[in-house]
């Protein structure tokens, strides 16, 4: 967003915003748990930390505020990506993708998680489909997200890949 970089540091538990035009940290927020992934959409930062999806309002970059702390139904969270009004959260150990309605980031709604192949690492989108890279299975699973409340694994994977990670 703008001229800012959004950084998480898992070992020190910080979420920082840096003004890239002058190379200065404009805010440092200490998180309760160790963050592992961040993505930014609009005026919100979505951070994964110890089984939770933390939603920060970053409209004031010098004072980000926690809009919501959502405990997820899945474990070993790997990644969060935003597509439209939905956050898609991947679980490594559970091998699932859980959809969260974020049309109101201060009151998100969790939906059903869909099973995917082992070792999901990342997710990308095209139209009504999501593509999940599954490191453990060496494939990309295709998920129908035409109804985000009830995603469906189409069981038509792209196979023969060598440990896909990020997309």
XYZ file of N, CA, C and O in Angstrom:
668
model
N 0.856 -1.185 0.000
C 0.000 0.000 0.000
C 0.890 1.231 0.000
O 1.709 1.403 0.896
N 0.770 2.075 -0.982
C 1.537 3.322 -1.030
C 3.022 3.078 -1.046
O 3.508 2.175 -1.708
N 3.739 3.873 -0.283
C 5.201 3.767 -0.214
C 5.643 3.105 1.071
O 6.630 3.507 1.681
N 4.933 2.104 1.477
C 5.243 1.448 2.739
C 5.524 -0.035 2.523
O 4.976 -0.663 1.622
N 6.373 -0.560 3.389
C 6.630 -1.998 3.437
C 6.096 -2.497 4.772
O 6.240 -1.817 5.801
N 5.493 -3.658 4.751
C 4.890 -4.240 5.947
C 5.684 -5.493 6.277
O 5.752 -6.428 5.479
N 6.279 -5.498 7.462
C 7.251 -6.529 7.840
C 6.797 -7.214 9.129
O 6.311 -6.553 10.046
N 6.996 -8.532 9.196
C 6.811 -9.248 10.454
C 8.131 -9.891 10.822
O 8.918 -10.270 9.964
N 8.375 -10.002 12.115
C 9.579 -10.656 12.614
C 9.137 -11.684 13.638
O 8.726 -11.322 14.746
N 9.229 -12.945 13.259
C 8.766 -14.022 14.120
C 9.549 -14.166 15.404
O 8.989 -14.466 16.454
N 10.850 -13.933 15.368
C 11.657 -14.147 16.566
C 11.447 -13.048 17.604
O 11.482 -13.304 18.797
N 11.193 -11.827 17.166
C 10.979 -10.742 18.130
C 9.504 -10.391 18.294
O 9.154 -9.540 19.105
N 8.627 -11.032 17.519
C 7.173 -10.859 17.623
C 6.699 -9.470 17.211
O 5.675 -8.993 17.698
N 7.408 -8.819 16.290
C 7.023 -7.479 15.871
C 6.386 -7.442 14.486
O 6.738 -8.215 13.602
N 5.457 -6.505 14.343
C 4.868 -6.110 13.070
C 5.306 -4.661 12.879
O 5.030 -3.810 13.716
N 6.041 -4.398 11.784
C 6.579 -3.061 11.555
C 6.133 -2.519 10.200
O 5.970 -3.270 9.243
N 5.971 -1.201 10.160
C 5.657 -0.517 8.912
C 6.804 0.441 8.624
O 7.217 1.213 9.496
N 7.325 0.332 7.401
C 8.482 1.124 7.003
C 8.091 2.045 5.857
O 7.487 1.602 4.876
N 8.439 3.322 5.983
C 8.264 4.282 4.889
C 9.437 4.065 3.938
O 10.575 4.392 4.262
N 9.164 3.484 2.782
C 10.244 3.120 1.858
C 10.843 4.317 1.129
O 11.925 4.206 0.561
N 10.154 5.462 1.148
C 10.708 6.638 0.469
C 11.888 7.221 1.238
O 12.759 7.841 0.647
N 11.899 7.023 2.561
C 12.999 7.544 3.376
C 13.705 6.467 4.185
O 14.669 6.744 4.893
N 13.206 5.228 4.100
C 13.849 4.116 4.795
C 13.761 4.207 6.310
O 14.718 3.902 7.016
N 12.587 4.611 6.808
C 12.414 4.798 8.244
C 11.247 3.944 8.737
O 10.200 3.876 8.093
N 11.430 3.322 9.905
C 10.341 2.594 10.549
C 9.372 3.619 11.124
O 9.766 4.464 11.935
N 8.111 3.575 10.683
C 7.116 4.531 11.174
C 6.276 3.965 12.310
O 5.655 4.719 13.059
N 6.266 2.623 12.445
C 5.580 2.017 13.589
C 6.111 0.624 13.842
O 6.515 -0.083 12.916
N 6.114 0.259 15.112
C 6.483 -1.085 15.555
C 5.430 -1.541 16.546
O 5.223 -0.893 17.567
N 4.779 -2.643 16.227
C 3.728 -3.176 17.086
C 4.166 -4.533 17.601
O 4.453 -5.439 16.817
N 4.224 -4.664 18.921
C 4.582 -5.940 19.536
C 3.358 -6.842 19.531
O 2.295 -6.458 20.029
N 3.510 -8.035 18.952
C 2.421 -9.004 18.899
C 2.569 -9.998 20.046
O 3.678 -10.271 20.500
N 1.453 -10.557 20.481
C 1.479 -11.531 21.565
C 2.175 -12.820 21.144
O 2.864 -13.448 21.936
N 1.976 -13.223 19.918
C 2.531 -14.481 19.421
C 3.457 -14.226 18.249
O 3.464 -13.148 17.663
N 4.195 -15.246 17.879
C 5.158 -15.165 16.784
C 4.443 -15.185 15.432
O 3.796 -16.168 15.081
N 4.554 -14.109 14.652
C 3.897 -14.069 13.334
C 4.683 -14.880 12.306
O 5.903 -14.960 12.372
N 3.949 -15.477 11.363
C 4.608 -16.283 10.339
C 4.300 -15.852 8.911
O 4.988 -16.274 7.989
N 3.254 -15.038 8.706
C 2.886 -14.637 7.346
C 2.065 -13.363 7.423
O 1.294 -13.170 8.357
N 2.234 -12.510 6.409
C 1.472 -11.261 6.339
C 1.068 -10.994 4.896
O 1.809 -11.303 3.963
N -0.118 -10.444 4.728
C -0.548 -9.926 3.444
C -1.359 -8.664 3.714
O -1.986 -8.536 4.770
N -1.317 -7.732 2.788
C -2.002 -6.455 2.950
C -3.016 -6.293 1.828
O -2.715 -6.564 0.666
N -4.223 -5.840 2.207
C -5.276 -5.551 1.231
C -6.029 -4.328 1.720
O -6.564 -4.327 2.834
N -6.024 -3.275 0.898
C -6.713 -2.048 1.287
C -6.087 -1.459 2.532
O -4.881 -1.346 2.640
N -6.925 -1.126 3.505
C -6.416 -0.512 4.726
C -6.201 -1.516 5.852
O -6.101 -1.142 7.014
N -6.084 -2.799 5.495
C -5.906 -3.832 6.506
C -4.701 -4.716 6.207
O -4.410 -5.029 5.051
N -4.030 -5.117 7.292
C -2.959 -6.116 7.215
C -3.500 -7.377 7.880
O -4.119 -7.319 8.949
N -3.278 -8.508 7.230
C -3.742 -9.799 7.727
C -2.504 -10.604 8.096
O -1.673 -10.902 7.238
N -2.403 -10.938 9.379
C -1.199 -11.584 9.909
C -1.587 -12.916 10.533
O -2.548 -12.991 11.306
N -0.801 -13.948 10.215
C -0.983 -15.248 10.848
C 0.001 -15.333 12.005
O 1.193 -15.068 11.843
N -0.524 -15.703 13.179
C 0.320 -15.858 14.362
C -0.290 -16.897 15.293
O -1.387 -16.701 15.810
N 0.395 -18.012 15.445
C 0.036 -19.054 16.412
C -1.454 -19.423 16.403
O -2.131 -19.343 17.419
N -1.950 -19.842 15.251
C -3.333 -20.309 15.161
C -4.382 -19.218 15.070
O -5.570 -19.496 15.138
N -3.931 -17.983 14.913
C -4.863 -16.859 14.840
C -4.650 -16.067 13.557
O -3.536 -15.987 13.041
N -5.731 -15.470 13.080
C -5.670 -14.500 12.001
C -5.868 -13.139 12.655
O -6.938 -12.841 13.184
N -4.800 -12.337 12.663
C -4.852 -10.998 13.245
C -5.144 -10.011 12.126
O -4.452 -10.023 11.104
N -6.145 -9.195 12.311
C -6.516 -8.209 11.303
C -6.218 -6.829 11.884
O -6.819 -6.437 12.892
N -5.269 -6.122 11.262
C -4.869 -4.795 11.716
C -5.357 -3.720 10.759
O -5.174 -3.844 9.551
N -5.949 -2.679 11.320
C -6.315 -1.499 10.550
C -5.043 -0.667 10.408
O -4.454 -0.246 11.409
N -4.603 -0.452 9.168
C -3.357 0.282 8.921
C -3.635 1.609 8.224
O -2.747 2.183 7.592
N -4.861 2.117 8.364
C -5.190 3.394 7.725
C -4.336 4.524 8.290
O -4.024 5.479 7.591
N -3.937 4.420 9.543
C -2.973 5.340 10.138
C -1.690 4.534 10.337
O -1.573 3.791 11.314
N -0.742 4.673 9.415
C 0.448 3.811 9.444
C 1.307 4.010 10.689
O 2.041 3.115 11.083
N 1.210 5.168 11.319
C 2.004 5.387 12.523
C 1.356 4.777 13.765
O 1.998 4.645 14.800
N 0.085 4.374 13.633
C -0.620 3.758 14.764
C -1.561 2.655 14.288
O -2.785 2.816 14.346
N -1.029 1.548 13.778
C -1.927 0.456 13.377
C -2.685 -0.058 14.599
O -2.151 -0.076 15.708
N -3.935 -0.437 14.384
C -4.730 -0.922 15.510
C -5.332 -2.281 15.174
O -5.734 -2.537 14.040
N -5.391 -3.132 16.181
C -5.958 -4.461 16.007
C -7.463 -4.328 15.810
O -8.179 -3.866 16.696
N -7.935 -4.731 14.642
C -9.368 -4.681 14.347
C -10.062 -5.945 14.831
O -11.208 -5.913 15.274
N -9.336 -7.096 14.728
C -9.926 -8.360 15.160
C -8.838 -9.418 15.317
O -7.888 -9.449 14.535
N -9.032 -10.281 16.305
C -8.148 -11.426 16.540
C -9.024 -12.663 16.427
O -9.832 -12.942 17.309
N -8.874 -13.397 15.322
C -9.748 -14.533 15.026
C -9.009 -15.843 15.230
O -8.039 -16.137 14.526
N -9.460 -16.646 16.202
C -8.896 -17.985 16.402
C -9.400 -18.870 15.264
O -10.597 -18.935 15.002
N -8.472 -19.525 14.585
C -8.841 -20.367 13.445
C -9.191 -21.779 13.907
O -8.754 -22.220 14.966
N -9.956 -22.506 13.078
C -10.351 -23.883 13.374
C -9.318 -24.890 12.887
O -9.497 -26.086 13.077
N -8.276 -24.402 12.234
C -7.256 -25.264 11.664
C -5.913 -24.932 12.311
O -5.748 -23.868 12.909
N -4.951 -25.855 12.214
C -3.662 -25.688 12.901
C -2.515 -25.514 11.912
O -2.678 -25.744 10.721
N -1.367 -25.124 12.429
C -0.147 -24.983 11.636
C -0.392 -24.090 10.421
O -0.206 -24.480 9.276
N -0.821 -22.862 10.694
C -1.175 -21.938 9.619
C 0.058 -21.549 8.815
O 1.088 -21.195 9.368
N -0.054 -21.632 7.489
C 1.058 -21.402 6.584
C 0.975 -20.090 5.821
O 1.978 -19.480 5.514
N -0.243 -19.695 5.453
C -0.386 -18.608 4.490
C -1.785 -18.026 4.587
O -2.729 -18.740 4.923
N -1.902 -16.733 4.296
C -3.210 -16.104 4.139
C -3.146 -15.244 2.886
O -2.179 -14.505 2.674
N -4.141 -15.380 2.045
C -4.258 -14.568 0.831
C -5.683 -14.013 0.768
O -6.640 -14.673 1.206
N -5.807 -12.839 0.189
C -7.094 -12.170 0.085
C -7.558 -12.222 -1.367
O -6.784 -11.970 -2.289
N -8.835 -12.555 -1.543
C -9.450 -12.562 -2.871
C -10.872 -12.052 -2.704
O -11.713 -12.708 -2.078
N -11.126 -10.862 -3.203
C -12.431 -10.241 -3.021
C -12.671 -9.936 -1.558
O -11.816 -9.360 -0.881
N -13.818 -10.348 -1.061
C -14.170 -10.119 0.346
C -13.820 -11.301 1.240
O -14.395 -11.442 2.326
N -12.865 -12.125 0.794
C -12.560 -13.333 1.543
C -11.062 -13.480 1.770
O -10.255 -13.155 0.908
N -10.746 -13.991 2.965
C -9.371 -14.397 3.276
C -9.358 -15.920 3.204
O -10.286 -16.586 3.681
N -8.322 -16.446 2.600
C -8.157 -17.892 2.499
C -6.914 -18.247 3.299
O -5.819 -17.769 2.998
N -7.101 -19.078 4.338
C -6.036 -19.430 5.258
C -5.685 -20.900 5.077
O -6.576 -21.753 5.094
N -4.391 -21.180 4.904
C -3.937 -22.551 4.681
C -3.346 -23.152 5.942
O -2.590 -22.486 6.656
N -3.665 -24.420 6.177
C -3.129 -25.179 7.294
C -2.206 -26.258 6.759
O -2.600 -27.055 5.911
N -0.985 -26.295 7.275
C -0.034 -27.309 6.835
C -0.346 -28.686 7.392
O -0.539 -29.640 6.653
N -0.437 -28.808 8.721
C -0.654 -30.122 9.342
C -2.027 -30.687 9.031
O -2.175 -31.881 8.809
N -3.040 -29.848 9.058
C -4.400 -30.313 8.790
C -4.664 -30.503 7.295
O -5.646 -31.138 6.931
N -3.808 -29.929 6.449
C -3.982 -29.971 4.992
C -5.383 -29.498 4.608
O -6.171 -30.208 3.984
N -5.674 -28.244 4.996
C -6.985 -27.666 4.710
C -6.833 -26.202 4.330
O -5.837 -25.560 4.617
N -7.887 -25.706 3.674
C -8.016 -24.284 3.379
C -9.316 -23.829 4.034
O -10.375 -24.420 3.797
N -9.220 -22.778 4.865
C -10.428 -22.241 5.495
C -10.705 -20.854 4.948
O -9.813 -20.017 4.848
N -11.967 -20.626 4.603
C -12.405 -19.340 4.070
C -12.944 -18.482 5.204
O -13.666 -18.974 6.070
N -12.579 -17.181 5.159
C -13.072 -16.225 6.151
C -13.665 -15.034 5.402
O -12.996 -14.428 4.563
N -14.915 -14.719 5.695
C -15.558 -13.545 5.106
C -15.020 -12.314 5.830
O -15.204 -12.173 7.040
N -14.346 -11.431 5.079
C -13.758 -10.225 5.671
C -14.413 -8.968 5.105
O -13.820 -7.888 5.133
N -15.657 -9.091 4.614
C -16.333 -7.908 4.086
C -16.476 -6.847 5.179
O -16.510 -5.658 4.895
N -16.513 -7.282 6.427
C -16.442 -6.401 7.583
C -15.265 -6.888 8.430
O -15.434 -7.788 9.265
N -14.072 -6.331 8.224
C -12.880 -6.845 8.915
C -12.951 -6.793 10.440
O -12.213 -7.500 11.118
N -13.847 -5.986 10.981
C -13.982 -5.927 12.435
C -14.916 -7.014 12.978
O -15.039 -7.165 14.191
N -15.534 -7.767 12.078
C -16.365 -8.903 12.507
C -16.333 -9.994 11.439
O -17.341 -10.274 10.784
N -15.165 -10.614 11.249
C -15.031 -11.658 10.218
C -15.836 -12.905 10.571
O -16.126 -13.155 11.744
N -16.180 -13.658 9.533
C -16.965 -14.881 9.714
C -16.207 -16.046 9.087
O -15.879 -16.010 7.903
N -15.954 -17.087 9.889
C -15.286 -18.291 9.390
C -16.296 -19.199 8.706
O -17.420 -19.361 9.170
N -15.859 -19.816 7.600
C -16.670 -20.799 6.902
C -15.974 -22.154 6.944
O -14.887 -22.292 7.484
N -16.594 -23.118 6.318
C -16.094 -24.479 6.285
C -14.695 -24.561 5.682
O -14.402 -23.887 4.702
N -13.874 -25.410 6.265
C -12.546 -25.682 5.707
C -12.662 -26.862 4.751
O -13.418 -27.799 4.986
N -11.906 -26.803 3.657
C -11.907 -27.887 2.672
C -10.552 -28.586 2.712
O -9.507 -27.936 2.839
N -10.568 -29.907 2.631
C -9.334 -30.692 2.644
C -8.608 -30.570 1.306
O -9.233 -30.533 0.247
N -7.282 -30.496 1.382
C -6.417 -30.485 0.199
C -5.306 -31.507 0.409
O -5.223 -32.121 1.467
N -4.455 -31.657 -0.571
C -3.352 -32.610 -0.476
C -2.343 -32.162 0.585
O -2.364 -31.016 1.031
N -1.441 -33.044 0.939
C -0.500 -32.769 2.031
C 0.453 -31.623 1.718
O 0.865 -31.421 0.585
N 0.735 -30.856 2.766
C 1.716 -29.785 2.680
C 1.308 -28.556 1.912
O 2.106 -28.003 1.158
N 0.064 -28.032 2.107
C -0.300 -26.809 1.385
C 0.585 -25.644 1.824
O 0.829 -25.459 3.009
N 1.068 -24.868 0.849
C 2.000 -23.775 1.134
C 1.494 -22.417 0.674
O 1.794 -21.412 1.296
N 0.760 -22.370 -0.443
C 0.334 -21.087 -0.994
C -0.938 -21.290 -1.802
O -1.307 -22.425 -2.131
N -1.585 -20.173 -2.114
C -2.834 -20.230 -2.862
C -2.883 -19.038 -3.820
O -2.437 -17.942 -3.480
N -3.379 -19.290 -5.020
C -3.557 -18.247 -6.036
C -4.968 -18.401 -6.594
O -5.605 -19.452 -6.439
N -5.449 -17.361 -7.271
C -6.844 -17.333 -7.700
C -6.972 -16.931 -9.164
O -6.181 -16.150 -9.671
N -8.019 -17.480 -9.805
C -8.401 -17.078 -11.154
C -9.895 -17.343 -11.284
O -10.322 -18.506 -11.295
N -10.674 -16.279 -11.353
C -12.120 -16.433 -11.480
C -12.718 -17.148 -10.289
O -12.548 -16.723 -9.153
N -13.402 -18.260 -10.548
C -14.059 -19.014 -9.478
C -13.228 -20.200 -9.002
O -13.760 -21.128 -8.396
N -11.927 -20.145 -9.271
C -11.059 -21.248 -8.850
C -9.875 -20.741 -8.032
O -9.349 -19.656 -8.288
N -9.499 -21.560 -7.064
C -8.294 -21.317 -6.281
C -7.341 -22.470 -6.564
O -7.772 -23.609 -6.796
N -6.068 -22.156 -6.573
C -5.032 -23.153 -6.867
C -4.098 -23.207 -5.667
O -3.490 -22.206 -5.306
N -4.022 -24.386 -5.043
C -3.256 -24.556 -3.817
C -2.003 -25.377 -4.104
O -2.098 -26.528 -4.542
N -0.825 -24.760 -3.876
C 0.424 -25.519 -4.052
C 0.616 -26.407 -2.832
O 0.596 -25.943 -1.695
N 0.764 -27.696 -3.084
C 0.892 -28.685 -2.015
C 2.280 -29.304 -2.087
O 2.529 -30.237 -2.866
N 3.163 -28.763 -1.276
C 4.570 -29.160 -1.251
C 4.722 -30.651 -0.977
O 5.464 -31.343 -1.653
N 4.007 -31.140 0.039
C 4.144 -32.540 0.440
C 3.705 -33.519 -0.634
O 4.274 -34.604 -0.766
N 2.694 -33.145 -1.415
C 2.154 -34.048 -2.436
C 2.761 -33.808 -3.812
O 2.547 -34.604 -4.725
N 3.505 -32.719 -3.974
C 4.101 -32.419 -5.280
C 3.055 -32.110 -6.340
O 3.176 -32.539 -7.489
N 2.037 -31.359 -5.958
C 0.966 -31.061 -6.906
C 0.269 -29.760 -6.547
O 0.490 -29.186 -5.485
N -0.596 -29.316 -7.433
C -1.441 -28.153 -7.187
C -2.884 -28.636 -7.220
O -3.339 -29.203 -8.214
N -3.593 -28.420 -6.113
C -5.011 -28.777 -6.043
C -5.858 -27.626 -6.580
O -5.539 -26.459 -6.362
N -6.953 -27.973 -7.252
C -7.867 -26.982 -7.814
C -9.141 -26.985 -6.967
O -9.781 -28.026 -6.787
N -9.500 -25.797 -6.446
C -10.655 -25.646 -5.568
C -11.681 -24.740 -6.243
O -11.344 -23.661 -6.719
N -12.931 -25.190 -6.272
C -14.028 -24.367 -6.778
C -14.462 -23.451 -5.640
O -14.912 -23.928 -4.586
N -14.318 -22.133 -5.839
C -14.704 -21.167 -4.807
C -15.865 -20.298 -5.290
O -16.049 -19.181 -4.812
N -16.665 -20.827 -6.217
C -17.816 -20.053 -6.706
C -18.776 -19.745 -5.559
O -19.452 -18.719 -5.572
N -18.841 -20.613 -4.565
C -19.552 -20.340 -3.321
C -18.506 -20.390 -2.208
O -18.197 -21.470 -1.706
N -17.943 -19.241 -1.817
C -16.856 -19.238 -0.838
C -17.231 -19.848 0.512
O -16.353 -20.290 1.251
N -18.529 -19.908 0.820
C -18.949 -20.520 2.082
C -18.756 -22.029 2.069
O -18.605 -22.645 3.121
N -18.773 -22.607 0.869
C -18.632 -24.059 0.742
C -17.659 -24.364 -0.401
O -18.067 -24.775 -1.491
N -16.347 -24.160 -0.185
C -15.392 -24.472 -1.245
C -15.343 -25.985 -1.498
O -15.574 -26.779 -0.591
N -15.066 -26.353 -2.753
C -15.065 -27.768 -3.135
C -13.745 -28.101 -3.828
O -13.373 -27.453 -4.818
N -13.052 -29.124 -3.306
C -11.854 -29.618 -3.969
C -12.319 -30.425 -5.185
O -13.041 -31.412 -5.038
N -11.934 -30.000 -6.378
C -12.402 -30.657 -7.598
C -11.691 -31.972 -7.890
O -12.074 -32.695 -8.803
N -10.669 -32.284 -7.108
C -9.905 -33.526 -7.292
C -9.405 -33.686 -8.724
O -9.430 -34.771 -9.304
N -8.985 -32.555 -9.313
C -8.383 -32.549 -10.646
C -7.028 -31.840 -10.537
O -6.843 -30.759 -11.095
N -6.095 -32.429 -9.806
C -4.842 -31.730 -9.522
C -3.911 -31.630 -10.729
O -4.018 -32.405 -11.674
N -3.037 -30.633 -10.644
C -1.910 -30.546 -11.564
C -0.800 -31.333 -10.883
O -0.340 -30.977 -9.787
N -0.381 -32.441 -11.485
C 0.584 -33.338 -10.837
C 1.938 -33.305 -11.521
O 2.123 -32.624 -12.533
N 2.878 -34.064 -10.975
C 4.205 -34.172 -11.564
C 5.109 -32.997 -11.258
O 6.108 -32.782 -11.934
N 4.774 -32.225 -10.235
C 5.575 -31.052 -9.873
C 6.624 -31.439 -8.834
O 6.439 -32.396 -8.073
N 7.674 -30.698 -8.778
C 8.742 -30.960 -7.816
C 8.592 -30.025 -6.625
O 9.122 -28.921 -6.599
N 7.840 -30.480 -5.636
C 7.662 -29.757 -4.379
C 7.309 -28.283 -4.532
O 8.074 -27.408 -4.137
N 6.140 -27.968 -5.102
C 5.761 -26.563 -5.287
C 5.568 -25.871 -3.948
O 5.000 -26.442 -3.028
N 6.044 -24.641 -3.855
C 5.909 -23.873 -2.619
C 5.073 -22.629 -2.837
O 3.880 -22.639 -2.632
N 5.699 -21.552 -3.284
C 4.987 -20.280 -3.426
C 4.574 -20.042 -4.873
O 5.250 -20.458 -5.810
N 3.462 -19.348 -5.030
C 2.970 -19.033 -6.365
C 2.856 -17.529 -6.514
O 2.667 -16.814 -5.586
